């Protein structure tokens, strides 16, 4: 079915420059963008959203659904203490399906009402509750990937599988997830410290056999990197270790990459991997600031991520502004050869940058997925300068001032879900 | 009149540890806290706020009221470009009283509905519109200081006074402001680059004669500091220059102090000055991160500040979490001898730390000003973990997840204004 949306269209096709069409039309057929037009298209129903902003959806490349319930809590710790003291004990509770149902229902509701259209999500080691999470997100109308987390070492007993269990449960998980349409499984070794060599190799093989993408953590924290060095003495680097286990052969998301070296960037770009840049989490857990500008210069794919609940917000607009703020501090304090991200660049990363992991997504170019947000122009009610602002400025205002606002309407893969 | 408020009381009396009284009573007489009690006080009316959090008010030590209208806009520039391209031309418009009335009415409404109880605020060079701002904030029920900004050099013609005008207008401003009760004038040289030596000396003298506090900017940005070095070749440092002009002799607020040296800290502590730490602004304008922990170690007074509109949020709860996040990055990237701020410490700085500029304020100790917030426990509706959380955790949740929420009730100097 062909139809059009009318409003103030704004999107990015390439890094660093907005495309804007004031009072424009976005033409859609089924689940695909046909293009934009300044003129009213003929013989097509038009939904007129007035002065609202119409943008591509935002793509969250890394978040932990079970952690959403403690987003904004326990923020006085660094990564490894935070995992042991809070995260692992709380994730263990997802063995209880009643608890999981309550927590995941709240998560699915809030993700549905956010500006995220597709996401790549960690569950827990528990197959059943992770499948429940998948069905809840599918029912909410979202698209994306969810992984049953694999962990067979260095974790509390209540959150550890044997290697055999981890492998057999992963295969069963993938099989049982095949009934879903829009939410698909993704191979998810938590990170090297939580997975034995045998498990990592087995997961690499499963990803290859089943043609499934992979998500995991890379180079988040210096103590973690040192630990990986001890655990994998034969590897030249953390990324090299993942490469050896065959975990970079298909499509893969490497969350964080705060301390990734030039040599590791060679590995990531040779495998066409995605970095999930998680600025809020990297501040909260005192991890540091990822060299996003350098990834871009090197042609490494980058998307933005909330990393709930290392990150303390589920809002991808908040991640846009957090990524800009932290890039400014990195430029000032760490490396002034890498200029800060500009608003248009961070917006590109949150849309087409991360969207590319899901196919042609995150732009209004013809053939792209119809993932669309209709946003109230919040400047109209909030600042006397509103009548003088450009569409770009109105979008910047929205990102900084009203990042948690529910969109007026949201289309995911052509289907309106808000 | 004596009365009590019932709820979950939480406050800090000293750096680093919360005081908590679950289902406690806060006893108030007129505009003063009498103390807290676990038992119901006799013969006193009690307002029962159930499971709400009851905290001291938050004190915003530095913000620019005319800039509120562009908060969250123009964030791609550094300080000096940002001033020239956006801030100065927009501040010039406050010569127009109709425009000023519209912009300041919106600002006063939003500040009233925020968690800020008292503030130290910059207006513009315009006496009339700054007086209007004062009367609007007084009418809103807030307390604090507002300055007519003084500028007589290095500014666009439309935003520059002659030295004589600057001095005479400042005196007239102070005289005309004397009719107000809760909002008082404060001497406000913008910063050294905007003020000639004669003006700075005259303002120092006025502050002394009229016994008025001073607010200005210090050590925000490296290019600015270099400029001050050129402008004041006889001074050993930026702080030394303010000292020479007599601007540190009374109570004073030095906004930012990002790059303040040990020698300058000697000057600040010898004058018992306050640093207004503005973490959001210091990220947005790529300024850097102030050494807050070092100020605390040295006994320099520190309060938190939004610095609207270098800062992109009017929320002091957001400043609490921004100050924690940026202190973590400073620890990781710049100086690991200064541990990050913990939540209880940042809360102390936002309450009793900044409150001390206004007298005995920011705590529930007997004799403190009755500046009180009643906050909905947002964890109850937002996370399945709520029944298991401590009061401290509920407050942390509020700060990270719902920093922009309107308080249920707000008392300023004993008067309920929300």
PDB file of N, CA, C and O in Angstrom, chain B residues 345-388:
ATOM      1  N   UNK B 345      28.113  12.620  47.512  1.00  0.00           N
ATOM      2  CA  UNK B 345      28.949  13.827  47.502  1.00  0.00           C
ATOM      3  C   UNK B 345      28.378  14.884  46.553  1.00  0.00           C
ATOM      4  O   UNK B 345      28.331  16.077  46.879  1.00  0.00           O
ATOM      5  N   UNK B 346      27.967  14.444  45.369  1.00  0.00           N
ATOM      6  CA  UNK B 346      27.404  15.399  44.411  1.00  0.00           C
ATOM      7  C   UNK B 346      26.106  15.985  44.957  1.00  0.00           C
ATOM      8  O   UNK B 346      25.814  17.177  44.762  1.00  0.00           O
ATOM      9  N   UNK B 347      25.336  15.160  45.675  1.00  0.00           N
ATOM     10  CA  UNK B 347      24.097  15.665  46.267  1.00  0.00           C
ATOM     11  C   UNK B 347      24.408  16.712  47.344  1.00  0.00           C
ATOM     12  O   UNK B 347      23.745  17.750  47.426  1.00  0.00           O
ATOM     13  N   UNK B 348      25.425  16.440  48.137  1.00  0.00           N
ATOM     14  CA  UNK B 348      25.850  17.414  49.149  1.00  0.00           C
ATOM     15  C   UNK B 348      26.221  18.748  48.485  1.00  0.00           C
ATOM     16  O   UNK B 348      25.821  19.826  48.937  1.00  0.00           O
ATOM     17  N   UNK B 349      26.993  18.671  47.411  1.00  0.00           N
ATOM     18  CA  UNK B 349      27.436  19.899  46.731  1.00  0.00           C
ATOM     19  C   UNK B 349      26.241  20.701  46.213  1.00  0.00           C
ATOM     20  O   UNK B 349      26.209  21.928  46.308  1.00  0.00           O
ATOM     21  N   UNK B 350      25.237  19.974  45.687  1.00  0.00           N
ATOM     22  CA  UNK B 350      24.055  20.650  45.119  1.00  0.00           C
ATOM     23  C   UNK B 350      23.151  21.237  46.196  1.00  0.00           C
ATOM     24  O   UNK B 350      22.356  22.133  45.916  1.00  0.00           O
ATOM     25  N   UNK B 351      23.253  20.711  47.441  1.00  0.00           N
ATOM     26  CA  UNK B 351      22.377  21.198  48.514  1.00  0.00           C
ATOM     27  C   UNK B 351      23.173  22.095  49.466  1.00  0.00           C
ATOM     28  O   UNK B 351      23.264  23.293  49.252  1.00  0.00           O
ATOM     29  N   UNK B 352      23.804  21.484  50.433  1.00  0.00           N
ATOM     30  CA  UNK B 352      24.480  22.293  51.450  1.00  0.00           C
ATOM     31  C   UNK B 352      25.693  23.035  50.891  1.00  0.00           C
ATOM     32  O   UNK B 352      26.032  24.138  51.354  1.00  0.00           O
ATOM     33  N   UNK B 353      26.350  22.429  49.885  1.00  0.00           N
ATOM     34  CA  UNK B 353      27.529  23.067  49.286  1.00  0.00           C
ATOM     35  C   UNK B 353      27.176  24.414  48.679  1.00  0.00           C
ATOM     36  O   UNK B 353      27.710  25.455  49.072  1.00  0.00           O
ATOM     37  N   UNK B 354      26.259  24.419  47.720  1.00  0.00           N
ATOM     38  CA  UNK B 354      25.842  25.673  47.100  1.00  0.00           C
ATOM     39  C   UNK B 354      24.960  26.497  48.025  1.00  0.00           C
ATOM     40  O   UNK B 354      24.988  27.729  48.007  1.00  0.00           O
ATOM     41  N   UNK B 355      24.174  25.792  48.844  1.00  0.00           N
ATOM     42  CA  UNK B 355      23.257  26.490  49.753  1.00  0.00           C
ATOM     43  C   UNK B 355      23.975  27.439  50.698  1.00  0.00           C
ATOM     44  O   UNK B 355      23.445  28.490  51.064  1.00  0.00           O
ATOM     45  N   UNK B 356      25.210  27.081  51.061  1.00  0.00           N
ATOM     46  CA  UNK B 356      25.944  27.900  52.029  1.00  0.00           C
ATOM     47  C   UNK B 356      26.183  29.319  51.517  1.00  0.00           C
ATOM     48  O   UNK B 356      26.376  30.239  52.305  1.00  0.00           O
ATOM     49  N   UNK B 357      26.149  29.507  50.199  1.00  0.00           N
ATOM     50  CA  UNK B 357      26.304  30.874  49.669  1.00  0.00           C
ATOM     51  C   UNK B 357      25.156  31.765  50.140  1.00  0.00           C
ATOM     52  O   UNK B 357      25.315  32.976  50.268  1.00  0.00           O
ATOM     53  N   UNK B 358      23.991  31.143  50.374  1.00  0.00           N
ATOM     54  CA  UNK B 358      22.794  31.911  50.737  1.00  0.00           C
ATOM     55  C   UNK B 358      22.574  31.969  52.246  1.00  0.00           C
ATOM     56  O   UNK B 358      21.552  32.440  52.703  1.00  0.00           O
ATOM     57  N   UNK B 359      23.515  31.444  53.029  1.00  0.00           N
ATOM     58  CA  UNK B 359      23.372  31.430  54.484  1.00  0.00           C
ATOM     59  C   UNK B 359      23.286  29.991  54.980  1.00  0.00           C
ATOM     60  O   UNK B 359      23.939  29.113  54.433  1.00  0.00           O
ATOM     61  N   UNK B 360      22.477  29.743  56.004  1.00  0.00           N
ATOM     62  CA  UNK B 360      22.286  28.379  56.470  1.00  0.00           C
ATOM     63  C   UNK B 360      21.186  27.763  55.611  1.00  0.00           C
ATOM     64  O   UNK B 360      19.991  27.969  55.875  1.00  0.00           O
ATOM     65  N   UNK B 361      21.567  27.026  54.607  1.00  0.00           N
ATOM     66  CA  UNK B 361      20.582  26.503  53.652  1.00  0.00           C
ATOM     67  C   UNK B 361      21.106  25.221  53.025  1.00  0.00           C
ATOM     68  O   UNK B 361      22.312  25.071  52.827  1.00  0.00           O
ATOM     69  N   UNK B 362      20.194  24.290  52.750  1.00  0.00           N
ATOM     70  CA  UNK B 362      20.572  23.074  52.032  1.00  0.00           C
ATOM     71  C   UNK B 362      20.672  21.854  52.924  1.00  0.00           C
ATOM     72  O   UNK B 362      21.236  20.840  52.514  1.00  0.00           O
ATOM     73  N   UNK B 363      20.130  21.930  54.133  1.00  0.00           N
ATOM     74  CA  UNK B 363      20.158  20.760  55.012  1.00  0.00           C
ATOM     75  C   UNK B 363      18.914  20.783  55.887  1.00  0.00           C
ATOM     76  O   UNK B 363      18.169  21.768  55.892  1.00  0.00           O
ATOM     77  N   UNK B 364      18.677  19.679  56.612  1.00  0.00           N
ATOM     78  CA  UNK B 364      17.534  19.632  57.527  1.00  0.00           C
ATOM     79  C   UNK B 364      17.981  19.822  58.975  1.00  0.00           C
ATOM     80  O   UNK B 364      17.283  19.444  59.915  1.00  0.00           O
ATOM     81  N   UNK B 365      19.157  20.415  59.158  1.00  0.00           N
ATOM     82  CA  UNK B 365      19.612  20.702  60.518  1.00  0.00           C
ATOM     83  C   UNK B 365      18.823  21.873  61.107  1.00  0.00           C
ATOM     84  O   UNK B 365      18.390  22.758  60.370  1.00  0.00           O
ATOM     85  N   UNK B 366      18.655  21.879  62.416  1.00  0.00           N
ATOM     86  CA  UNK B 366      17.909  22.972  63.050  1.00  0.00           C
ATOM     87  C   UNK B 366      18.514  24.329  62.704  1.00  0.00           C
ATOM     88  O   UNK B 366      19.737  24.486  62.697  1.00  0.00           O
ATOM     89  N   UNK B 367      17.650  25.275  62.413  1.00  0.00           N
ATOM     90  CA  UNK B 367      18.098  26.621  62.103  1.00  0.00           C
ATOM     91  C   UNK B 367      18.341  26.869  60.625  1.00  0.00           C
ATOM     92  O   UNK B 367      18.587  28.006  60.222  1.00  0.00           O
ATOM     93  N   UNK B 368      18.256  25.804  59.811  1.00  0.00           N
ATOM     94  CA  UNK B 368      18.451  26.002  58.374  1.00  0.00           C
ATOM     95  C   UNK B 368      17.169  26.546  57.730  1.00  0.00           C
ATOM     96  O   UNK B 368      16.069  26.368  58.249  1.00  0.00           O
ATOM     97  N   UNK B 369      17.365  27.223  56.595  1.00  0.00           N
ATOM     98  CA  UNK B 369      16.215  27.767  55.866  1.00  0.00           C
ATOM     99  C   UNK B 369      15.284  26.637  55.436  1.00  0.00           C
ATOM    100  O   UNK B 369      15.737  25.572  55.025  1.00  0.00           O
ATOM    101  N   UNK B 370      13.993  26.884  55.504  1.00  0.00           N
ATOM    102  CA  UNK B 370      13.004  25.869  55.100  1.00  0.00           C
ATOM    103  C   UNK B 370      12.865  25.855  53.579  1.00  0.00           C
ATOM    104  O   UNK B 370      11.876  26.317  53.007  1.00  0.00           O
ATOM    105  N   UNK B 371      13.900  25.365  52.917  1.00  0.00           N
ATOM    106  CA  UNK B 371      13.909  25.166  51.456  1.00  0.00           C
ATOM    107  C   UNK B 371      13.757  23.665  51.247  1.00  0.00           C
ATOM    108  O   UNK B 371      14.688  22.891  51.523  1.00  0.00           O
ATOM    109  N   UNK B 372      12.603  23.225  50.748  1.00  0.00           N
ATOM    110  CA  UNK B 372      12.267  21.797  50.795  1.00  0.00           C
ATOM    111  C   UNK B 372      11.624  21.349  49.487  1.00  0.00           C
ATOM    112  O   UNK B 372      10.789  22.058  48.916  1.00  0.00           O
ATOM    113  N   UNK B 373      12.021  20.161  49.032  1.00  0.00           N
ATOM    114  CA  UNK B 373      11.383  19.546  47.864  1.00  0.00           C
ATOM    115  C   UNK B 373      10.618  18.297  48.285  1.00  0.00           C
ATOM    116  O   UNK B 373      11.137  17.500  49.075  1.00  0.00           O
ATOM    117  N   UNK B 374       9.430  18.133  47.736  1.00  0.00           N
ATOM    118  CA  UNK B 374       8.701  16.875  47.883  1.00  0.00           C
ATOM    119  C   UNK B 374       8.703  16.238  46.498  1.00  0.00           C
ATOM    120  O   UNK B 374       8.172  16.809  45.539  1.00  0.00           O
ATOM    121  N   UNK B 375       9.332  15.072  46.392  1.00  0.00           N
ATOM    122  CA  UNK B 375       9.524  14.423  45.089  1.00  0.00           C
ATOM    123  C   UNK B 375       8.771  13.102  45.055  1.00  0.00           C
ATOM    124  O   UNK B 375       8.917  12.270  45.964  1.00  0.00           O
ATOM    125  N   UNK B 376       8.016  12.925  44.000  1.00  0.00           N
ATOM    126  CA  UNK B 376       7.351  11.652  43.774  1.00  0.00           C
ATOM    127  C   UNK B 376       8.422  10.561  43.676  1.00  0.00           C
ATOM    128  O   UNK B 376       9.447  10.752  43.025  1.00  0.00           O
ATOM    129  N   UNK B 377       8.205   9.435  44.310  1.00  0.00           N
ATOM    130  CA  UNK B 377       9.151   8.327  44.176  1.00  0.00           C
ATOM    131  C   UNK B 377       8.954   7.704  42.794  1.00  0.00           C
ATOM    132  O   UNK B 377       8.130   6.819  42.609  1.00  0.00           O
ATOM    133  N   UNK B 378       9.729   8.190  41.794  1.00  0.00           N
ATOM    134  CA  UNK B 378       9.482   7.764  40.410  1.00  0.00           C
ATOM    135  C   UNK B 378       9.842   6.304  40.184  1.00  0.00           C
ATOM    136  O   UNK B 378       9.405   5.694  39.212  1.00  0.00           O
ATOM    137  N   UNK B 379      10.636   5.717  41.097  1.00  0.00           N
ATOM    138  CA  UNK B 379      10.972   4.297  40.910  1.00  0.00           C
ATOM    139  C   UNK B 379       9.714   3.433  41.037  1.00  0.00           C
ATOM    140  O   UNK B 379       9.615   2.390  40.408  1.00  0.00           O
ATOM    141  N   UNK B 380       8.735   3.888  41.820  1.00  0.00           N
ATOM    142  CA  UNK B 380       7.541   3.061  42.048  1.00  0.00           C
ATOM    143  C   UNK B 380       6.803   2.745  40.758  1.00  0.00           C
ATOM    144  O   UNK B 380       6.298   1.649  40.574  1.00  0.00           O
ATOM    145  N   UNK B 381       6.750   3.719  39.856  1.00  0.00           N
ATOM    146  CA  UNK B 381       6.030   3.471  38.609  1.00  0.00           C
ATOM    147  C   UNK B 381       6.942   2.932  37.508  1.00  0.00           C
ATOM    148  O   UNK B 381       6.487   2.443  36.493  1.00  0.00           O
ATOM    149  N   UNK B 382       8.274   3.051  37.718  1.00  0.00           N
ATOM    150  CA  UNK B 382       9.185   2.811  36.592  1.00  0.00           C
ATOM    151  C   UNK B 382      10.041   1.564  36.673  1.00  0.00           C
ATOM    152  O   UNK B 382      10.692   1.206  35.697  1.00  0.00           O
ATOM    153  N   UNK B 383      10.124   0.937  37.852  1.00  0.00           N
ATOM    154  CA  UNK B 383      10.949  -0.274  37.884  1.00  0.00           C
ATOM    155  C   UNK B 383      10.361  -1.323  38.818  1.00  0.00           C
ATOM    156  O   UNK B 383       9.881  -0.985  39.912  1.00  0.00           O
ATOM    157  N   UNK B 384      10.429  -2.555  38.391  1.00  0.00           N
ATOM    158  CA  UNK B 384       9.916  -3.665  39.207  1.00  0.00           C
ATOM    159  C   UNK B 384      10.745  -3.845  40.474  1.00  0.00           C
ATOM    160  O   UNK B 384      10.314  -4.532  41.393  1.00  0.00           O
ATOM    161  N   UNK B 385      11.930  -3.263  40.525  1.00  0.00           N
ATOM    162  CA  UNK B 385      12.764  -3.405  41.722  1.00  0.00           C
ATOM    163  C   UNK B 385      12.376  -2.441  42.845  1.00  0.00           C
ATOM    164  O   UNK B 385      12.914  -2.531  43.949  1.00  0.00           O
ATOM    165  N   UNK B 386      11.463  -1.516  42.574  1.00  0.00           N
ATOM    166  CA  UNK B 386      11.165  -0.440  43.529  1.00  0.00           C
ATOM    167  C   UNK B 386      10.963  -0.925  44.965  1.00  0.00           C
ATOM    168  O   UNK B 386      11.524  -0.338  45.895  1.00  0.00           O
ATOM    169  N   UNK B 387      10.178  -2.008  45.195  1.00  0.00           N
ATOM    170  CA  UNK B 387       9.939  -2.387  46.593  1.00  0.00           C
ATOM    171  C   UNK B 387      11.216  -2.781  47.335  1.00  0.00           C
ATOM    172  O   UNK B 387      11.238  -2.793  48.569  1.00  0.00           O
ATOM    173  N   UNK B 388      12.269  -3.115  46.589  1.00  0.00           N
ATOM    174  CA  UNK B 388      13.510  -3.560  47.239  1.00  0.00           C
ATOM    175  C   UNK B 388      14.518  -2.439  47.437  1.00  0.00           C
ATOM    176  O   UNK B 388      15.591  -2.655  47.990  1.00  0.00           O
TER     177      UNK B 388
END
